[in-house]
Amino acid sequence: MAVNYSAKEEADGHPSGGVGVPGGGAVGSGGGGGAVKTRKPDNTAFKQQRLPAWQPILTAGTVLPAFFIIGLIFIPIGIGIFVTSNNIREYEIDYTGTEPSSPCNKCLNVSWDSTPPCTCTINFTLEHSFESNVFMYYGLSNFYQNHRRYVKSRDDSQLNGDNSSLLNPSKECEPYRTNEDKPIAPCGAIANSMFNDTLELYRIDNDTRTPITLIKKGIAWWTDKNVKFRNPTGDGNNLTALFQGTTKPVNWPKPVYMLDSEPDNNGFINEDFIVWMRTAALPTFRKLYRLIERKNNLQPTLQAGNYSLDIAYNYPVHSFDGRKRMILSTISWMGGKNPFLGIAYITVGSICFFLGVVLLIIHHKYGNRNTSADIPN
Amino acid sequence: MADPIRWARYRWQRLISAEGRESSSSNSSSKCHQSSKTTGKHRIVIPCLGHFKEEYEKVSKLYMNNKIRTTKYTLLNFLPRNLFEQFHRVANLYFLFLVVLNWVPLVEAFQKEITMLPLVGVLTIIAVKDGLEDYSRYKMDKQINNLLTKVYSRCKLAEEVIFHCPHGFSNPFHPVWRVRKEKKYIDECWKNVNVGDFVRLSRNEIIPADMVLLYSSDLDGICYIETAGLDGETNLKQRQVVKGYAEQVSEIDPEEFSSRIECESPNNNLSRFRGFVEHSNKDRVALSKENLLLRGCTVRNTEAVVGIVVYAGHETKAMLNNNGPHYKRSKLERKVNTDILWCVLLLILMCLTGAIGHGIWLTRYSEIPFINIPKPDGKSVPPVLAGFYMFWTMIILLQVLIPVSLYVSIEIVKLGQIYLIQNDIDFYHEKTDSTIQCRALNIAEDLGQIQYIFSDKTGTLTENKMVFRRCSIAGQEYCHEENAKRLESYQDMDSEHEDSVDCQCGSSTHMSKWQRHSCRAVCEPLNRKSLNQLSGSYPAFIRENGAGGGPHSGHMAFSSPIETDVIPDTQLLEKFSQISFHSYQQSEEASSKLTLETMYITDFFLALAICNTVVVSVPHQPRQKMRLSSLGRMPIKSLEDIRQMFQRLSVRRLSSSPLPSVKESSSESPNSFVRKLSIFRMKLASPALDGAAQRAGEPHNTDSPENSQVPQELDMVNGAGCEPNSAVSSIELSPLPKLCYEAESPDEAALVHAARAYKCVLQSRTPDQVTVDFAGLGSLTFQLLHILPFDSLRKRMSVVVRHPISNKVVVYTKGADSVMMDLLRTASEACTNNSEIEEKIKERTQQHLDDYARRGLRTLCIAKKVMSDAEYAEWLNHHFLAETSIDNREKLLLESATRLETELTLLGATGIEDRLQEGVPDTIQALRKAGIKIWMLTGDKRETAVNIAYACKLLEPDDRIFSLKSQSRDVCALVMSKILEDIQKNASAKKKPSQKLGNVFTSPSTQTPGFSAGLVIDGRTLEHVLHDSLQSIFLELTEKCRAVVCCQATPLQKSVLVKLVRSKLKAVTLAVGDGANDVSMIQVADTGVGISGQEGMQAVMASDFAISQFRHLRKLLLVHGHWCYTRLANMVLYYFYKNVTYVNLLFWYQFFCGFSGTSMTDYWILILFNLLFTSVPPIIYGVLDKDVSAEILMQLPQLYMMSQKSVAYVPSTLWITLLDAFYQSLVCFFVPYFTYYDSDIDILSFGNPINTAALFTILFHLLIECKSVTWIHTVVIVGSILFYFIFTLAFGATCKTHNPRSNSYWIMEKHITDPVFYLVFLLTTCVALLPRYFLRVLQGTLFPSPLLRAKHLDRLTLEGQTEAIKRWKDECDVNDRGESQATSVSFSSAAGAVSEEETIDSVLPTSKTPFQACSRDGLVEDTSSLLDIQDDSGSTNDLNSKKTEFLNLSKETNTDTFGGINSCAKVSACASEVGSSAVSPADKAGLNSLLCEEDALVCFTKLEC
């Protein structure tokens, strides 16, 4: 890019006094102005519009380097990202059960709180072992968690442990604000529709099912768990007492204080709940469900082999043509597997490089005449 | 949408204001009605005096007093009224609508309060702006209201006076008790003047209210006023004391005033006043406008006047005429409004998409999914209704698409642009201490789109200073070389004035430098002295400034030194010396050639001195007009004489010959010069002077109240500026008494001054005699028998006098040569032996006259006629009959005059120059190159108008001039169609060659390239032409002409013309004028420019921009107009782009959220994005962006066409911009979309990179579009980005629960540690900007616009730059010339010189050769090439005069940088003209019509042959 610092001489401000207010008054204003004050404007660079300026002139010759530089930077970045993304292991199972052959087909028309839950088991094989920590996600499709009225149907104050909001939730929660004249905790549609399938993973090794330890803590943002979401405060730590006077969301089988046995993962600060409450941006999304930590350096977290997934199928998605998936994935510094970014970088870098070449040709052919002010006839 | 509503709002405002005015006036009139039922609509004015007091209280007291209030708001009503007014702005209503909409629960998109934010922001900004504007008006009102005047104090209590006037204005030394006791005139603020008050004014005071003149210190009961403040005319107007009061010798005593005045109700008609004075004995004396002193005028040359106030304050005619600012809308703004309509359409489309999409999305589900939340009552909404609701939700969500902040930004940008225009130092005019005033704040960008300029002539193009240049007596020309030199030296000094920055003594404005210094030397000590003595300093200063600070200083009308100071021609002076009493007597009989000539000369100058209506006064004793008796005994011991003596001495010392001294003074720094002067003064004059000052103070003390002394004294000093030159010339000749000539027209004054230079001094004039002091003959007193005043029909005036020497009746006549030549005694009727000589004289004088006319001088013929007593008696009889007849009086008088003015003997002719303002020809040329058509509309006569048009290069010698002058409409139509045909014929002949020259700059003014026609049309023809049936053909004709001169046009015609062009041609028009007669056209034009320098306030008041010099128009249009337009256009486009880009992000998201109206960005950030994060950079861009530097723009006027043709903002630009916006928003949305597809991203975390990427894209887009980036741009852009991050970080850190519905807690914090975030917005920004950037590069490389090429010039070195500019210009010139050459080719093809088929290539070299030669070697080459041409064409010797003229012109133009080129252009232009005129007789006819006096029919027939 051309750099022309046209440093026009910056004239000093004229010593003469302030600029008189221009503008003749009404008729007969001749009498205005007592002191002898010149109306001469100040001769400063700003007022005379002579500020030194960088005046980029976009011509092939001047911007050539920029294109090449962009190309040269983008292509390596793209390759880096692409390689990183390719190194990520990911395995996905759709367990919606719409196909009649699917083991979960029987559960297709479950309701929210059918007891006992419909269970099904899906067997699968991992071709490659997962070396590092594995993240277990559940994925939903065609689920518009970003619907405007759905998104706003929550009460952040209630979730933050505000006692008054607990008993008197925000109007935004309607119609999931109260049930039988009792305030719902947590209120609102988001909470009401919380994902409630239970997934369990077993490794099948010579017909023995070894359960794989799924860690359920540490899946939510730290700030959410510790700052944004809080249980109501009051005497003692007995959640049951603290949630006294409230009722469970309509679709939930049990109240919020019974989500988990561990007190630091129960109530509003239950991490599954927190993760669900962070509404997804797109109708196809995944949410972190569990962590599988690598135990030692000798063994991969998940070896290649056969596994089975036990599902307590509670969550009805068939009514809106939704899909449910279970995803196992390792992650890198840039998150999950996504080839797009890498490819995009490589493409854009190549395009820039190509345009650079085009410009080089153009510059070679036509560029010279611009350096002088010659005018093409 | 916006247009009609804006219009309605405007109408409505007008209505309100009119209502207010009506109510107030009806109020007062109803009061009046109650009190005096008999008078009805009339107004009765009763003085506020003892025996009337009761009645006064009842009637006059109820009228409005003199306090004015032009403010719109008061402190109390500001908020409601301002809000009320703001909600008439459609944009605000739209926002209000959105706010209301958001409160509807079913459609609400945002948190309820948040939609109010932009509205509140916009309202606040505008309210602050309105408030500040109103406050400045308030301050101005206060200043005016508190001006002081003298009011007879009977009714008022002294305490009241002190109480009402602010302390600074009242005189602390004023003895209050005296006021009460003596019932004298006391100082009073303007605002406290009431109807019925007696006001006493001194010289140079401004009249505070409309009053009836009851007393004037003038013996004839006349008061002179200058109405410059009102209608812009500088010449003095006479006002008469009411009949019956004029005879009183002593000043009127208000106590004895026992009459009542009845007059019409206040109205805005300046030229009408009807009423009567009813004396106590029921006698009625009629009042007319001659008796009315108008508010805002200035009393001149009259020591003291007393009047009774009849209208005050808002009821004065001046205020009623002051309609306040009117709302104008620029072309760009209109365009913006239509484009906003497109945006509205787009918005509706998008919302419909949303609505339909939502409906479809809902129907996709067989049963309502649990994500679609039912209404609170548990029921779900059916899809169609949901879609309907969604439509409104979408409107709220996508509201930003309508760039409401655009209106605010546009206003801020305009303010910024206006600020920069006002601060441009190039508009500063040192002499008047005035700079540009931008009175309309919202049409600055129209300056960049002007297609037509309508210009007044006198005072606008010219200085309105008539200078005697040449004369021809008895066929002998005296060209006054020395005088010409003197004038040139004035020009030099003028230009030095521009550079020197010395403080002024605040008095006279038109003094040249050395005069000012000499003046100040006197002025300063005097000021101090008198101020110390008299302590009433402040009011004096105010008044002093009132006279001197404004455009008009206290000097007399038409007496700037340039005009008064004529250096006689040596040759003529020599002949003059032969004149003696004896020789004169002899010459009456003798016929020897020498003495005959002497007689001619004598008569010539006598005619100059006598044949006029000039009023003579001694400058500082204006109380007596010069009468014979006072001549001999002028008081020697006055301050005045000492001053004169001093001045003579000092000036002589400094300027024994004026020219060197000027050079000396210019080479020295002004300060040292002053010091020298003051030392000199100390040595020589100070003892006498101090004493004189004291002495001078004494007599005044006795006869006038204290306060008037200071202005008087200062005025005397000012007077030094009035006549110092006569002092100079008197040193060299002989001491002449100081006389001030007050003339009705500046020409007359110029002639009288010229006569005086030859020591033929007009000494005094009374109604029945004129005294002339003639050098050789002594003082001659002529008995004035008759004056036949000038009228535009006869175009001449005559005086009939009895010659004191010959004792014969002599008629001196002067007038336009067109009429005078026909009145001369022809050989047949003259039986004297001189007839042969006379014929010869006539012939030669005519030659001279033609020559003068070509030089752009105003010509006058001087003739005389000697009558026998018998003849005179006979004529007198007839004349008396004519005078006394009642029917047909005018006609009879005309006949009588015609009878007298026959058989005249031509004495000679004069050439007076109405000097063009500095730089006018250059300016006009530049403006024309910029593709602007310039029309000159003037009230002057045809010859003058055409002359000036030539002088200022509006018409060029090679133009074909068509003269329209017909009596009937049919003839007019015929002539016009004929001309059109003619032009088209020529044009078609030229089209072929011109098409071969594809140039960027084919100016619209040369739609028929190379062929330039001018049209001259006069007022009467204009009337026909403006008739509906002829309008279109007239406009078609004018479009073909590159210049149009309308002479003898009335103000109404001017405005009708402007309106016509504006409405029919849809052109952007600019009207520039300086006087009241231009007001109507200034108001009608898109942009009105007032020239504030010479004339009064009226034009300035009506204008949108007030400049002090015509040449400032060049920079105003070419630089500021261009800048303002491109800046604003680019900013508007950027705004559209910005909003569409940003809003589309939301729109794309709707496809992924079931068209539910979700926003992926936090509402606050969404709203603030436009309001805070991206609002300042475009404003800075709009104020400061500079595509091409001012220097280049000035030098290459062609660049103006870029903005004129709206290249920056053609309709397609908007769509391209929107397309780009769509692309960029797609990129900004989908790069993050694909990156985060099927991940655990939540809504706001998804929105954050999108938003950030959009911010970077939008800001960097601005950087691509910026033509120049200063540190301010950098600071603002970096600041915006930083602010965004700081805000989002702070917002993310603090709001856990406070912002329900969109909880962006910790999102930004999380992202700034995430590498993917950076990768995403880096990629997004690059991809989004890549196409535009690449296209800009391609454009810059392959198809650079002229602006871009001009920008290249900026970075060259100085030499390279000038070189390149020259090359550029050459090319344009060559192209132009090539075309014009081609015309001459086609013309000459008949003669077979060059065949028509020849291509331009063969022609170009021939035109190039002389051109290049002369550009290199200048004048010498000019001559030779000219001679060559002349030889070739072998044309007649009348070319000689042309040649000299061209040489002259080129000499002049050579002084400026590009003069060489200009003159070259002219030479070759001349060449082509020569060729064509030699060959084609038809063309010659056109040329002859150059100054054609023939009727159009003659011209017509000539054209046909």
Tab-separated table of C-alpha atoms in Angstrom, chain B residues 315-587:
chain	number	residue	atom	x	y	z
B	315	GLU	CA	-43.715	46.330	13.606
B	316	THR	CA	-41.048	48.261	11.835
B	317	LYS	CA	-40.825	47.745	8.144
B	318	ALA	CA	-37.355	46.383	8.427
B	319	MET	CA	-38.367	43.699	10.869
B	320	LEU	CA	-41.493	42.828	8.981
B	321	ASN	CA	-39.301	42.283	5.975
B	322	ASN	CA	-36.992	40.040	7.870
B	323	ASN	CA	-38.623	36.715	7.451
B	324	GLY	CA	-35.910	34.808	9.144
B	325	PRO	CA	-34.249	31.759	7.725
B	326	HIS	CA	-36.140	29.667	5.302
B	327	TYR	CA	-35.727	25.985	4.970
B	328	LYS	CA	-33.823	24.787	2.008
B	329	ARG	CA	-33.061	21.228	1.208
B	330	SER	CA	-30.064	20.229	-0.764
B	331	LYS	CA	-30.165	18.004	-3.770
B	332	LEU	CA	-28.157	15.411	-1.966
B	333	GLU	CA	-30.562	15.423	0.911
B	334	ARG	CA	-33.462	14.887	-1.414
B	335	LYS	CA	-31.622	11.981	-2.879
B	336	VAL	CA	-30.896	10.605	0.542
B	337	ASN	CA	-34.566	10.763	1.323
B	338	THR	CA	-35.488	8.755	-1.714
B	339	ASP	CA	-32.809	6.257	-0.921
B	340	ILE	CA	-34.144	5.968	2.557
B	341	LEU	CA	-37.410	5.058	0.960
B	342	TRP	CA	-35.562	2.241	-0.751
B	343	CYS	CA	-34.264	1.218	2.615
B	344	VAL	CA	-37.782	1.207	3.966
B	345	LEU	CA	-38.782	-0.998	1.100
B	346	LEU	CA	-35.885	-3.279	1.852
B	347	LEU	CA	-36.863	-3.350	5.481
B	348	ILE	CA	-40.422	-4.260	4.675
B	349	LEU	CA	-39.186	-6.958	2.365
B	350	MET	CA	-36.952	-8.396	5.010
B	351	CYS	CA	-39.693	-8.238	7.580
B	352	LEU	CA	-42.094	-9.922	5.217
B	353	THR	CA	-39.552	-12.632	4.647
B	354	GLY	CA	-39.330	-13.017	8.376
B	355	ALA	CA	-43.058	-13.115	8.797
B	356	ILE	CA	-43.650	-15.628	6.053
B	357	GLY	CA	-40.671	-17.646	7.116
B	358	HIS	CA	-41.962	-17.810	10.625
B	359	GLY	CA	-45.350	-18.895	9.438
B	360	ILE	CA	-43.873	-21.627	7.299
B	361	TRP	CA	-41.554	-22.680	10.049
B	362	LEU	CA	-44.505	-23.077	12.349
B	363	THR	CA	-46.559	-25.039	9.874
B	364	ARG	CA	-43.700	-27.474	9.431
B	365	TYR	CA	-44.590	-28.862	12.806
B	366	SER	CA	-47.655	-31.029	12.929
B	367	GLU	CA	-48.106	-30.144	16.532
B	368	ILE	CA	-46.795	-27.128	18.305
B	369	PRO	CA	-43.296	-27.964	19.544
B	370	PHE	CA	-42.473	-27.261	23.096
B	371	ILE	CA	-39.858	-24.768	22.008
B	372	ASN	CA	-42.577	-22.534	20.710
B	373	ILE	CA	-43.900	-21.244	23.925
B	374	PRO	CA	-47.597	-20.799	24.177
B	375	LYS	CA	-49.133	-17.546	25.235
B	376	PRO	CA	-49.506	-16.983	28.950
B	377	ASP	CA	-53.020	-18.311	28.797
B	378	GLY	CA	-51.650	-21.552	27.527
B	379	LYS	CA	-52.927	-21.337	23.982
B	380	SER	CA	-50.730	-21.291	20.973
B	381	VAL	CA	-50.877	-18.784	18.227
B	382	PRO	CA	-51.878	-19.999	14.790
B	383	PRO	CA	-49.091	-19.672	12.233
B	384	VAL	CA	-50.678	-16.926	10.203
B	385	LEU	CA	-51.237	-14.702	13.180
B	386	ALA	CA	-47.801	-15.555	14.497
B	387	GLY	CA	-46.396	-14.511	11.156
B	388	PHE	CA	-48.247	-11.249	11.396
B	389	TYR	CA	-46.879	-10.574	14.846
B	390	MET	CA	-43.463	-11.578	13.653
B	391	PHE	CA	-43.607	-8.893	11.004
B	392	TRP	CA	-43.724	-6.201	13.643
B	393	THR	CA	-41.178	-7.894	15.795
B	394	MET	CA	-38.868	-7.937	12.836
B	395	ILE	CA	-39.433	-4.263	12.282
B	396	ILE	CA	-38.251	-3.574	15.772
B	397	LEU	CA	-35.370	-5.941	15.420
B	398	LEU	CA	-34.210	-4.645	12.068
B	399	GLN	CA	-34.996	-1.025	12.796
B	400	VAL	CA	-31.383	-0.056	12.437
B	401	LEU	CA	-31.692	-0.564	8.713
B	402	ILE	CA	-33.334	2.811	8.547
B	403	PRO	CA	-30.350	4.919	9.383
B	404	VAL	CA	-31.970	7.220	11.848
B	405	SER	CA	-28.658	8.232	13.230
B	406	LEU	CA	-27.891	9.253	9.688
B	407	TYR	CA	-29.933	12.395	10.066
B	408	VAL	CA	-28.133	13.375	13.193
B	409	SER	CA	-24.810	12.508	11.670
B	410	ILE	CA	-25.585	14.498	8.563
B	411	GLU	CA	-26.383	17.492	10.666
B	412	ILE	CA	-23.251	17.146	12.715
B	413	VAL	CA	-21.162	16.673	9.619
B	414	LYS	CA	-22.694	19.724	8.042
B	415	LEU	CA	-21.943	21.736	11.114
B	416	GLY	CA	-18.372	20.540	10.943
B	417	GLN	CA	-18.108	21.388	7.289
B	418	ILE	CA	-19.585	24.805	7.860
B	419	TYR	CA	-17.158	25.344	10.677
B	420	LEU	CA	-14.263	24.552	8.396
B	421	ILE	CA	-15.619	26.743	5.637
B	422	GLN	CA	-16.006	29.596	8.020
B	423	ASN	CA	-12.505	29.152	9.229
B	424	ASP	CA	-10.943	29.135	5.827
B	425	ILE	CA	-8.457	31.900	5.894
B	426	ASP	CA	-8.741	32.374	2.151
B	427	PHE	CA	-12.183	33.814	2.595
B	428	TYR	CA	-10.928	36.470	4.884
B	429	HIS	CA	-10.997	39.866	3.373
B	430	GLU	CA	-8.695	42.114	5.204
B	431	LYS	CA	-10.084	45.403	4.067
B	432	THR	CA	-13.521	44.799	5.392
B	433	ASP	CA	-12.401	42.471	8.145
B	434	SER	CA	-15.013	40.084	7.005
B	435	THR	CA	-14.943	36.447	6.285
B	436	ILE	CA	-17.461	34.072	4.918
B	437	GLN	CA	-20.732	33.753	6.733
B	438	CYS	CA	-22.650	30.566	6.412
B	439	ARG	CA	-26.180	31.429	7.181
B	440	ALA	CA	-27.767	28.254	5.990
B	441	LEU	CA	-26.361	25.271	7.718
B	442	ASN	CA	-27.854	22.547	5.658
B	443	ILE	CA	-26.963	23.126	2.063
B	444	ALA	CA	-23.197	23.205	2.047
B	445	GLU	CA	-23.032	20.168	-0.208
B	446	ASP	CA	-25.146	21.885	-2.816
B	447	LEU	CA	-22.136	24.065	-3.428
B	448	GLY	CA	-20.550	21.091	-5.050
B	449	GLN	CA	-23.319	20.560	-7.519
B	450	ILE	CA	-23.952	23.954	-8.969
B	451	GLN	CA	-24.804	23.916	-12.631
B	452	TYR	CA	-26.004	27.443	-13.072
B	453	ILE	CA	-24.765	30.619	-11.533
B	454	PHE	CA	-26.901	33.690	-11.749
B	455	SER	CA	-24.880	36.689	-11.002
B	456	ASP	CA	-25.690	40.265	-10.479
B	457	LYS	CA	-23.277	42.634	-12.124
B	458	THR	CA	-22.756	45.839	-10.270
B	459	GLY	CA	-21.147	45.266	-6.956
B	460	THR	CA	-20.950	41.574	-7.507
B	461	LEU	CA	-18.654	41.255	-10.436
B	462	THR	CA	-17.552	44.814	-10.245
B	463	GLU	CA	-16.449	46.814	-7.323
B	464	ASN	CA	-19.177	49.342	-7.869
B	465	LYS	CA	-16.466	51.940	-7.927
B	466	MET	CA	-16.519	54.042	-10.995
B	467	VAL	CA	-13.150	55.175	-12.128
B	468	PHE	CA	-12.520	57.689	-14.806
B	469	ARG	CA	-10.277	56.021	-17.330
B	470	ARG	CA	-10.208	57.758	-20.653
B	471	CYS	CA	-11.761	60.527	-22.553
B	472	SER	CA	-11.938	61.697	-26.067
B	473	ILE	CA	-12.386	65.355	-26.745
B	474	ALA	CA	-12.963	66.763	-30.136
B	475	GLY	CA	-11.914	63.546	-31.727
B	476	GLN	CA	-8.643	63.485	-29.880
B	477	GLU	CA	-8.134	60.692	-27.455
B	478	TYR	CA	-6.529	61.159	-24.108
B	479	CYS	CA	-5.792	57.822	-22.689
B	480	HIS	CA	-4.606	58.904	-19.259
B	481	GLU	CA	-1.619	56.636	-19.025
B	482	GLU	CA	-0.577	57.920	-15.655
B	483	ASN	CA	-4.000	57.369	-14.310
B	484	ALA	CA	-3.924	53.835	-15.534
B	485	LYS	CA	-0.615	53.374	-13.808
B	486	ARG	CA	-2.068	54.750	-10.661
B	487	LEU	CA	-4.854	52.259	-10.825
B	488	GLU	CA	-2.436	49.462	-11.305
B	489	SER	CA	-0.553	50.583	-8.283
B	490	TYR	CA	-3.791	50.438	-6.362
B	491	GLN	CA	-4.102	46.926	-7.400
B	492	ASP	CA	-0.651	46.201	-6.140
B	493	MET	CA	-1.470	47.758	-2.892
B	494	ASP	CA	-4.632	45.810	-2.726
B	495	SER	CA	-2.761	42.613	-3.055
B	496	GLU	CA	-0.295	43.671	-0.435
B	497	HIS	CA	-3.177	44.373	1.804
B	498	GLU	CA	-4.086	40.797	1.674
B	499	ASP	CA	-0.754	39.829	3.078
B	500	SER	CA	-0.146	42.373	5.683
B	501	VAL	CA	-1.709	41.762	8.992
B	502	ASP	CA	-1.922	44.999	10.772
B	503	CYS	CA	-4.627	46.019	13.070
B	504	GLN	CA	-6.907	48.560	11.713
B	505	CYS	CA	-7.920	51.804	13.047
B	506	GLY	CA	-11.445	50.701	12.474
B	507	SER	CA	-12.495	53.581	10.425
B	508	SER	CA	-12.404	53.844	6.738
B	509	THR	CA	-12.219	50.689	4.800
B	510	HIS	CA	-11.193	51.762	1.397
B	511	MET	CA	-8.088	53.594	2.122
B	512	SER	CA	-4.912	52.434	0.674
B	513	LYS	CA	-2.222	51.527	3.046
B	514	TRP	CA	-0.280	54.674	3.408
B	515	GLN	CA	-3.377	56.643	3.806
B	516	ARG	CA	-4.531	54.451	6.532
B	517	HIS	CA	-1.311	54.865	8.350
B	518	SER	CA	-1.409	58.544	8.100
B	519	CYS	CA	-4.936	58.438	9.266
B	520	ARG	CA	-4.164	56.288	12.184
B	521	ALA	CA	-1.357	58.435	13.264
B	522	VAL	CA	-3.859	61.123	13.767
B	523	CYS	CA	-6.608	58.921	14.797
B	524	GLU	CA	-4.969	57.218	17.678
B	525	PRO	CA	-3.899	60.098	19.806
B	526	LEU	CA	-7.076	61.842	19.089
B	527	ASN	CA	-9.115	58.923	20.182
B	528	ARG	CA	-7.286	58.639	23.387
B	529	LYS	CA	-7.416	62.277	24.038
B	530	SER	CA	-11.023	62.716	23.405
B	531	LEU	CA	-11.962	59.621	25.232
B	532	ASN	CA	-10.080	60.717	28.275
B	533	GLN	CA	-11.713	64.016	28.121
B	534	LEU	CA	-15.167	62.880	27.649
B	535	SER	CA	-15.347	59.622	29.518
B	536	GLY	CA	-18.419	58.550	27.659
B	537	SER	CA	-16.279	56.143	25.900
B	538	TYR	CA	-18.339	53.073	25.472
B	539	PRO	CA	-21.350	54.319	23.658
B	540	ALA	CA	-19.111	56.275	21.452
B	541	PHE	CA	-17.228	53.205	20.562
B	542	ILE	CA	-20.347	51.348	19.853
B	543	ARG	CA	-21.503	53.914	17.486
B	544	GLU	CA	-18.168	54.242	15.977
B	545	ASN	CA	-18.145	50.611	15.251
B	546	GLY	CA	-21.610	50.742	13.998
B	547	ALA	CA	-20.351	53.028	11.365
B	548	GLY	CA	-16.973	51.545	10.748
B	549	GLY	CA	-17.133	47.918	11.692
B	550	GLY	CA	-19.851	47.006	9.300
B	551	PRO	CA	-19.502	47.018	5.620
B	552	HIS	CA	-20.022	50.718	5.562
B	553	SER	CA	-17.704	53.057	7.171
B	554	GLY	CA	-18.423	56.595	7.808
B	555	HIS	CA	-17.025	57.777	4.563
B	556	MET	CA	-19.115	59.511	2.012
B	557	ALA	CA	-20.840	57.728	-0.749
B	558	PHE	CA	-18.688	57.048	-3.775
B	559	SER	CA	-15.576	58.701	-2.674
B	560	SER	CA	-12.985	56.067	-2.209
B	561	PRO	CA	-9.592	57.323	-3.252
B	562	ILE	CA	-9.530	55.137	-6.305
B	563	GLU	CA	-12.511	56.938	-7.575
B	564	THR	CA	-11.762	60.450	-6.531
B	565	ASP	CA	-8.150	60.571	-7.352
B	566	VAL	CA	-7.564	61.091	-11.014
B	567	ILE	CA	-4.197	61.904	-12.428
B	568	PRO	CA	-4.615	64.143	-15.427
B	569	ASP	CA	-3.299	63.254	-18.779
B	570	THR	CA	-0.178	65.286	-19.469
B	571	GLN	CA	-1.082	66.038	-23.011
B	572	LEU	CA	-4.468	67.250	-22.057
B	573	LEU	CA	-3.090	69.162	-19.152
B	574	GLU	CA	-0.807	70.966	-21.490
B	575	LYS	CA	-3.644	71.996	-23.664
B	576	PHE	CA	-5.490	72.963	-20.582
B	577	SER	CA	-2.827	75.398	-19.622
B	578	GLN	CA	-3.566	77.378	-22.742
B	579	ILE	CA	-7.039	78.048	-21.588
B	580	SER	CA	-7.489	81.475	-20.290
B	581	PHE	CA	-10.331	83.796	-19.961
B	582	HIS	CA	-9.140	85.535	-22.969
B	583	SER	CA	-8.681	82.564	-25.158
B	584	TYR	CA	-12.058	81.275	-24.216
B	585	GLN	CA	-13.765	84.399	-25.280
B	586	GLN	CA	-11.834	84.386	-28.435
B	587	SER	CA	-12.647	80.862	-29.206
